[in-house]
XYZ file of C-alpha atoms in Angstrom:
498
model
C 94.114 92.030 124.499
C 95.214 91.787 120.877
C 94.336 88.067 120.793
C 90.817 88.618 122.111
C 90.364 91.590 119.787
C 91.346 89.494 116.772
C 89.018 86.692 117.818
C 86.154 89.160 118.048
C 86.900 90.708 114.668
C 87.595 87.353 113.003
C 84.247 85.659 113.586
C 84.078 85.585 109.802
C 87.331 84.163 108.425
C 87.112 86.637 105.547
C 88.372 89.316 107.955
C 91.797 87.801 107.551
C 91.661 88.780 103.909
C 89.323 91.640 103.308
C 90.908 94.938 104.182
C 93.141 96.913 101.858
C 94.227 96.689 98.238
C 97.247 98.842 97.396
C 98.009 99.701 93.767
C 101.562 100.441 92.708
C 103.480 102.478 90.138
C 107.098 101.647 89.282
C 110.027 103.539 87.798
C 111.767 102.157 84.720
C 115.122 103.366 83.470
C 115.578 104.449 79.896
C 118.797 102.418 79.841
C 118.329 99.161 77.940
C 118.863 96.134 80.140
C 119.683 92.529 79.463
C 116.126 91.418 78.791
C 115.726 87.658 78.872
C 113.379 85.937 76.397
C 110.081 84.534 77.587
C 111.569 81.041 77.546
C 112.565 78.580 74.887
C 110.811 75.270 74.340
C 110.369 73.451 77.618
C 112.510 75.902 79.584
C 110.626 78.905 81.003
C 112.436 82.138 81.765
C 113.089 82.315 85.496
C 112.465 86.073 85.398
C 108.787 85.570 84.546
C 107.848 81.988 85.340
C 105.234 80.904 87.876
C 104.955 78.152 90.453
C 102.418 76.326 88.267
C 104.731 76.451 85.228
C 107.717 75.171 87.202
C 105.631 72.432 88.826
C 104.424 71.250 85.410
C 107.988 71.171 84.050
C 109.236 69.296 87.105
C 106.395 66.782 86.808
C 107.282 66.124 83.131
C 110.979 65.869 84.057
C 111.807 68.681 81.614
C 114.218 69.877 84.304
C 114.890 69.119 87.957
C 114.971 71.011 91.215
C 118.757 70.732 91.045
C 118.612 72.571 87.688
C 116.621 75.381 89.302
C 119.420 76.233 91.689
C 123.166 75.853 91.627
C 124.088 77.551 94.883
C 125.216 76.041 98.167
C 126.011 72.352 98.781
C 123.196 72.179 101.349
C 120.650 73.468 98.844
C 121.904 71.064 96.161
C 121.541 68.136 98.535
C 118.014 69.183 99.491
C 117.100 69.650 95.810
C 118.410 66.150 94.991
C 116.331 64.658 97.807
C 113.215 66.476 96.593
C 113.823 65.315 93.018
C 114.008 61.736 94.313
C 110.768 62.169 96.275
C 109.042 63.421 93.132
C 110.441 60.530 91.080
C 108.935 57.965 93.470
C 105.567 59.740 93.522
C 105.855 61.648 96.787
C 105.137 65.301 95.953
C 104.640 67.399 99.069
C 102.580 70.135 97.434
C 102.710 73.162 95.166
C 106.079 74.345 96.546
C 107.843 70.989 96.087
C 111.295 71.715 94.697
C 110.626 75.454 94.285
C 113.546 77.780 95.215
C 112.769 80.651 97.595
C 114.750 83.290 99.486
C 114.279 84.656 103.006
C 114.745 88.109 104.431
C 117.809 88.103 106.669
C 115.858 88.674 109.888
C 114.141 85.262 109.607
C 116.184 82.660 111.469
C 117.476 79.442 109.940
C 119.533 76.834 111.744
C 121.958 76.685 108.829
C 122.403 80.695 109.287
C 121.741 91.655 109.147
C 123.840 93.006 111.406
C 127.409 92.377 112.574
C 126.024 92.548 116.116
C 124.538 89.055 115.664
C 127.568 87.331 114.124
C 127.997 83.967 115.862
C 124.506 84.070 117.389
C 123.358 80.813 115.802
C 119.814 79.691 116.573
C 118.967 76.165 117.710
C 116.253 75.606 115.094
C 114.467 77.226 112.165
C 111.857 79.950 112.473
C 108.345 78.499 112.257
C 107.697 79.927 108.787
C 110.930 78.284 107.572
C 109.904 74.950 109.081
C 106.594 75.236 107.241
C 108.264 76.097 103.931
C 110.672 73.175 104.197
C 107.787 70.853 105.089
C 105.972 72.064 101.953
C 109.031 71.156 99.868
C 110.475 74.612 99.250
C 114.235 74.949 98.794
C 115.693 77.803 100.842
C 118.465 79.201 98.644
C 119.688 81.734 101.169
C 119.022 85.127 102.718
C 118.328 88.503 101.161
C 119.774 91.782 102.342
C 117.556 94.129 104.318
C 117.644 97.584 105.782
C 119.655 96.920 108.932
C 117.487 96.125 111.953
C 114.483 96.306 109.614
C 115.000 100.066 109.179
C 114.959 100.611 112.941
C 118.584 101.515 113.580
C 118.806 105.262 112.953
C 116.837 108.433 112.326
C 119.211 109.182 109.465
C 119.655 105.982 107.441
C 118.504 105.090 103.958
C 116.444 102.134 102.808
C 118.283 98.986 101.786
C 121.577 99.655 103.599
C 123.203 97.243 106.037
C 126.720 96.985 107.404
C 127.047 93.404 106.190
C 125.897 93.877 102.599
C 126.116 97.565 101.776
C 123.496 99.373 99.691
C 120.705 97.636 97.765
C 119.268 99.605 94.838
C 116.294 99.100 92.567
C 116.572 97.175 89.253
C 114.080 99.399 87.400
C 116.046 102.644 87.568
C 119.701 103.241 88.304
C 120.348 104.171 91.932
C 116.644 104.166 92.773
C 115.635 103.913 96.425
C 114.736 100.215 96.985
C 112.415 101.020 99.884
C 112.214 98.610 102.702
C 113.065 97.052 104.821
C 112.511 93.907 102.699
C 114.536 95.573 99.955
C 116.708 92.597 99.003
C 113.673 90.308 98.972
C 112.001 92.590 96.457
C 115.020 92.893 94.155
C 115.680 89.136 94.171
C 112.058 88.310 93.369
C 111.649 90.756 90.505
C 114.914 89.628 88.857
C 114.091 85.924 89.129
C 117.002 85.111 91.444
C 114.432 82.863 93.129
C 110.798 82.134 92.340
C 109.781 84.462 95.178
C 110.889 85.575 98.606
C 109.536 85.954 102.109
C 109.716 89.289 103.901
C 108.486 90.900 107.094
C 106.448 94.012 107.750
C 105.893 96.236 110.731
C 104.775 99.277 108.753
C 105.353 99.125 104.977
C 108.320 96.750 104.789
C 106.594 94.310 102.403
C 104.208 96.678 100.655
C 106.740 99.424 99.893
C 109.476 97.273 98.290
C 106.840 95.276 96.399
C 105.467 98.569 95.120
C 108.825 99.785 93.822
C 109.804 96.367 92.386
C 106.640 95.820 90.299
C 105.636 92.894 92.520
C 102.672 91.494 94.375
C 103.188 91.720 98.122
C 100.894 90.249 100.749
C 101.112 91.709 104.235
C 98.960 89.268 106.251
C 96.857 90.038 109.282
C 99.023 90.108 112.391
C 98.735 86.605 113.840
C 98.080 84.762 110.573
C 101.771 83.840 110.228
C 104.029 82.978 113.160
C 106.811 85.383 114.152
C 108.700 82.765 116.199
C 112.459 83.281 115.648
C 111.929 86.316 113.449
C 113.871 89.279 114.828
C 111.116 91.486 116.249
C 110.388 95.167 115.993
C 106.851 95.436 117.327
C 104.794 92.425 118.396
C 101.499 94.256 117.853
C 102.314 94.929 114.174
C 104.986 92.469 112.971
C 103.909 89.951 110.326
C 105.532 87.731 107.690
C 104.423 87.477 104.076
C 105.477 86.807 100.468
C 106.800 89.013 97.678
C 106.124 87.385 94.300
C 105.602 88.263 90.654
C 101.891 87.408 90.607
C 98.986 87.059 93.023
C 98.655 83.290 92.698
C 102.292 82.561 93.548
C 102.079 84.871 96.557
C 98.980 83.020 97.756
C 100.683 79.624 97.351
C 103.418 80.800 99.715
C 100.971 82.358 102.169
C 99.062 79.059 102.229
C 102.255 77.260 103.227
C 103.315 79.613 106.036
C 99.954 80.542 107.605
C 98.622 78.730 110.635
C 98.609 78.335 114.395
C 101.931 78.095 116.231
C 101.985 77.580 120.021
C 105.258 79.566 120.096
C 103.410 82.716 118.923
C 100.213 83.260 120.893
C 98.895 85.781 118.354
C 98.267 82.904 115.939
C 95.705 81.406 118.333
C 93.222 84.036 117.093
C 92.957 82.424 113.629
C 89.250 81.480 113.250
C 88.828 77.728 113.653
C 92.587 77.542 114.292
C 93.093 76.901 110.601
C 93.990 79.243 107.748
C 91.431 79.517 104.915
C 92.080 77.911 101.524
C 93.494 80.822 99.549
C 93.791 78.720 96.410
C 90.019 78.906 95.856
C 90.239 82.638 95.117
C 91.346 82.556 91.479
C 88.367 83.756 89.504
C 88.409 86.840 87.308
C 84.805 87.437 88.388
C 85.896 88.189 91.957
C 85.511 91.941 91.435
C 81.854 91.669 90.473
C 79.601 92.984 93.226
C 82.452 93.804 95.592
C 82.026 97.024 97.557
C 85.359 98.820 97.385
C 85.832 102.051 99.284
C 88.085 105.009 98.523
C 89.020 107.146 101.555
C 89.422 110.422 99.704
C 90.460 112.316 102.830
C 93.544 110.078 103.111
C 94.422 110.784 99.490
C 93.929 114.525 99.971
C 96.098 114.432 103.091
C 99.037 112.653 101.435
C 98.915 113.769 97.798
C 101.293 116.521 96.710
C 102.733 118.007 93.528
C 104.816 114.856 92.901
C 101.960 112.344 93.050
C 100.017 113.434 89.955
C 101.137 110.534 87.709
C 100.437 108.035 90.468
C 96.943 109.411 91.030
C 96.193 109.366 87.281
C 97.114 105.681 87.175
C 95.097 105.073 90.339
C 91.950 106.621 88.861
C 92.412 104.491 85.727
C 92.707 101.410 87.935
C 89.485 102.319 89.727
C 87.759 102.488 86.325
C 89.019 98.970 85.554
C 87.465 97.726 88.792
C 84.207 99.496 88.030
C 84.001 97.984 84.532
C 84.562 94.574 86.112
C 81.451 95.038 88.239
C 82.892 96.407 91.465
C 80.759 98.874 93.412
C 83.002 101.876 94.078
C 82.028 103.668 97.286
C 83.479 107.185 97.342
C 84.502 109.184 100.406
C 84.757 106.282 102.838
C 86.867 108.593 104.954
C 88.922 107.826 108.054
C 87.665 110.358 110.651
C 90.956 110.549 112.564
C 93.242 110.528 109.497
C 94.851 113.924 110.091
C 95.117 113.446 113.855
C 96.738 110.025 113.400
C 99.124 111.223 110.688
C 100.328 114.139 112.817
C 100.609 112.120 116.028
C 103.942 110.725 117.344
C 101.990 107.931 119.034
C 102.758 105.191 116.507
C 106.517 105.722 116.813
C 106.310 105.987 120.591
C 104.430 102.672 120.843
C 106.814 101.037 118.385
C 109.803 102.120 120.479
C 108.184 100.783 123.636
C 107.567 97.390 122.041
C 110.962 97.211 120.343
C 113.082 97.450 123.477
C 111.233 94.559 125.153
C 110.743 92.392 122.067
C 114.388 92.637 121.020
C 115.619 91.852 124.538
C 113.421 88.740 124.556
C 114.806 87.624 121.197
C 118.441 88.204 122.191
C 117.902 86.270 125.416
C 116.696 83.264 123.394
C 119.956 83.023 121.430
C 122.221 80.221 122.679
C 125.411 82.112 121.796
C 125.527 85.880 121.878
C 127.649 88.897 122.756
C 125.041 91.592 123.226
C 126.020 93.249 126.491
C 125.922 96.740 124.982
C 122.424 96.112 123.625
C 121.237 94.747 126.973
C 122.327 97.949 128.680
C 120.704 100.151 126.062
C 117.320 98.428 126.131
C 116.212 99.872 129.447
C 114.032 102.884 128.634
C 110.269 103.414 128.358
C 108.810 100.045 127.263
C 105.561 98.123 126.956
C 105.513 97.259 130.670
C 105.318 100.957 131.588
C 101.909 102.179 132.920
C 101.873 104.778 130.128
C 101.943 102.107 127.436
C 98.418 100.695 127.666
C 96.395 103.930 127.277
C 98.723 105.023 124.476
C 98.240 101.692 122.719
C 94.442 101.938 123.068
C 94.541 105.343 121.373
C 96.626 103.914 118.527
C 94.122 101.064 118.100
C 91.339 103.637 117.857
C 93.212 105.378 115.035
C 93.434 102.071 113.166
C 90.008 100.706 114.011
C 86.904 102.853 114.598
C 88.668 106.093 113.701
C 90.380 104.637 110.655
C 90.405 101.665 108.315
C 88.206 99.153 110.140
C 85.633 101.783 111.043
C 85.287 102.829 107.397
C 84.804 99.203 106.347
C 82.143 98.671 108.997
C 80.222 101.919 108.402
C 80.068 101.489 104.629
C 79.721 97.671 104.526
C 82.846 97.417 102.369
C 84.620 94.322 101.086
C 87.899 96.225 100.744
C 89.483 99.670 100.643
C 91.738 100.695 97.758
C 94.611 103.202 97.928
C 97.848 103.920 96.087
C 100.512 101.740 97.706
C 102.520 104.786 98.828
C 99.560 105.880 100.953
C 98.524 102.499 102.366
C 100.805 100.942 105.028
C 100.302 103.108 108.129
C 96.527 102.743 108.335
C 96.662 98.938 108.221
C 99.685 98.793 110.532
C 97.844 100.534 113.361
C 95.089 97.893 113.291
C 97.253 94.879 112.411
C 95.221 94.486 109.213
C 96.248 92.898 105.895
C 97.208 94.475 102.573
C 97.710 93.057 99.085
C 99.611 95.240 96.627
C 99.290 94.812 92.840
C 101.153 96.679 90.051
C 99.053 99.255 88.193
C 101.512 100.868 85.774
C 104.590 103.049 85.441
C 105.492 106.712 85.642
C 105.171 108.418 82.232
C 108.025 109.895 80.229
C 108.708 113.505 81.146
C 108.432 113.093 84.908
C 111.313 114.892 86.600
C 113.871 112.783 88.432
C 113.570 113.403 92.182
C 116.047 112.197 94.790
C 115.944 111.746 98.529
C 118.433 113.215 101.003
C 120.876 110.343 100.377
C 120.874 110.902 96.620
C 118.710 107.884 95.804
C 116.025 108.220 93.127
C 112.425 108.334 94.372
C 110.653 108.914 91.040
C 111.660 109.319 87.410
C 110.368 108.907 83.822
C 108.705 105.521 83.151
C 108.826 104.189 86.767
C 106.934 101.299 86.311
C 93.747 87.001 102.384
C 90.422 84.820 100.244
C 88.238 87.762 99.224
C 91.117 90.241 99.204
C 93.381 87.869 97.258
C 90.549 87.083 94.844
C 89.857 90.766 94.274
C 93.550 91.457 93.693
C 93.773 88.494 91.307
C 90.796 89.715 89.286
C 92.352 93.178 88.941
C 95.767 91.728 88.058
C 94.344 89.504 85.322
C 92.509 92.442 83.725
C 95.548 94.709 83.631
C 98.732 92.558 83.699
C 100.559 95.831 84.370
C 103.702 94.051 85.545
C 104.331 92.697 82.032
C 104.366 96.178 80.478
C 107.658 97.306 82.029
C 111.057 95.653 82.362
C 114.062 96.173 84.647
C 117.107 97.873 83.178
C 119.163 95.043 84.695
C 118.498 91.301 84.479
C 120.468 88.086 85.008
C 122.215 86.884 81.846
C 121.938 83.164 82.623
C 118.587 81.391 82.519
C 117.246 77.879 83.029
C 117.927 76.848 79.436
C 121.618 77.718 79.850
C 121.895 75.659 83.031
C 120.194 72.571 81.575
C 122.121 72.802 78.292
C 125.449 72.892 80.140
C 124.586 70.147 82.616
């Protein structure tokens, strides 16, 4: 059903891109951090560099792929091979020799949770195969909220038994949000050029929001989920977290495409992903119809969201000055009903028990007997599942995001990032999140039930990507705030000591 639905909705390939823009506000600590310089001479700062800048330096032989990473022997060997390929004129593409990190639920042959120790896969996940083919160097894995935040009703974001608690680099002890929490922290600090995360409902968009990053949550089916630990097949998707829109699109270009091992990807129009690299024009906002579902904002805003909404309204003005047509009150008719309904969680649970069992069965070596016994409740083969799923689709489609786009002939919908994930998740639709500013001085520090900071003073696919790029280039909000904590060694130090 989902495949045929996507085919119907994707007659125009722009559907893969044109849905939701989420704008983000970050928290920045008043504590001075180790701020790295912008770069000296031919050596860019890894905390702020871009794929284009690194590619130019590699092409001039200012530095090598080996210089960009000094981690594991495997990665060093791969970097040396890629440097040789470049030297003899064989450059694979824009990611050739670029170091990336993966969320720890994406399988690699050269391998969370302690429950999967020893469960080595026979080959890489499809998105990893694609990244390696494009020349990317996989440095390693990033910590995540254990089981992608689907392990407990009383657990905090960014915690796993293997790696402990991840926290945010912009404010001490800030909630990192998740579940791609480690991917977000690593990307914003420049521990790799960017990272790849997964999202079921907010797990790319939320950490990108709190890390001052661009996150792209693709349409479900645009990127293969093969050998990615599943939560919900109807919503799971894989996408990049990067420091700018263009870098995120480079990575999406590399990982998107049809995979016979994930039948959802067969719905991609023409069985080929669009060329996202044609989207970079600052004029992309001009003439775009961008809707604001004010009833969603009214439903979710409270006495803590004032600074965020002020920044959001300023961002809308930027879009308007750039020629965008702002369409007010493009409301989601079922917003309140959907928000109050337990249906989304019920459907997610039903998918999870079957999807996880299927994944565990595929592992060549495993000791998961306890899990096998537990995964036997209400699932997506139950007669109750299908009508419940149809109701959830209605909330996301005609009664929600897609219906608003259709009724008002919109190119995109814009919301604060905190308010965005659920509506797109229900329909399997894409989101791009872009920084819009930081919380002002004087905002009270608020903490969640685990004592992690939620807000504080100074907290900083083609049409959709193009629109996000045009907004980013007009504001460059990411550059206006800095983490309180940064690496103290940069590329210049590595090359100088080589």
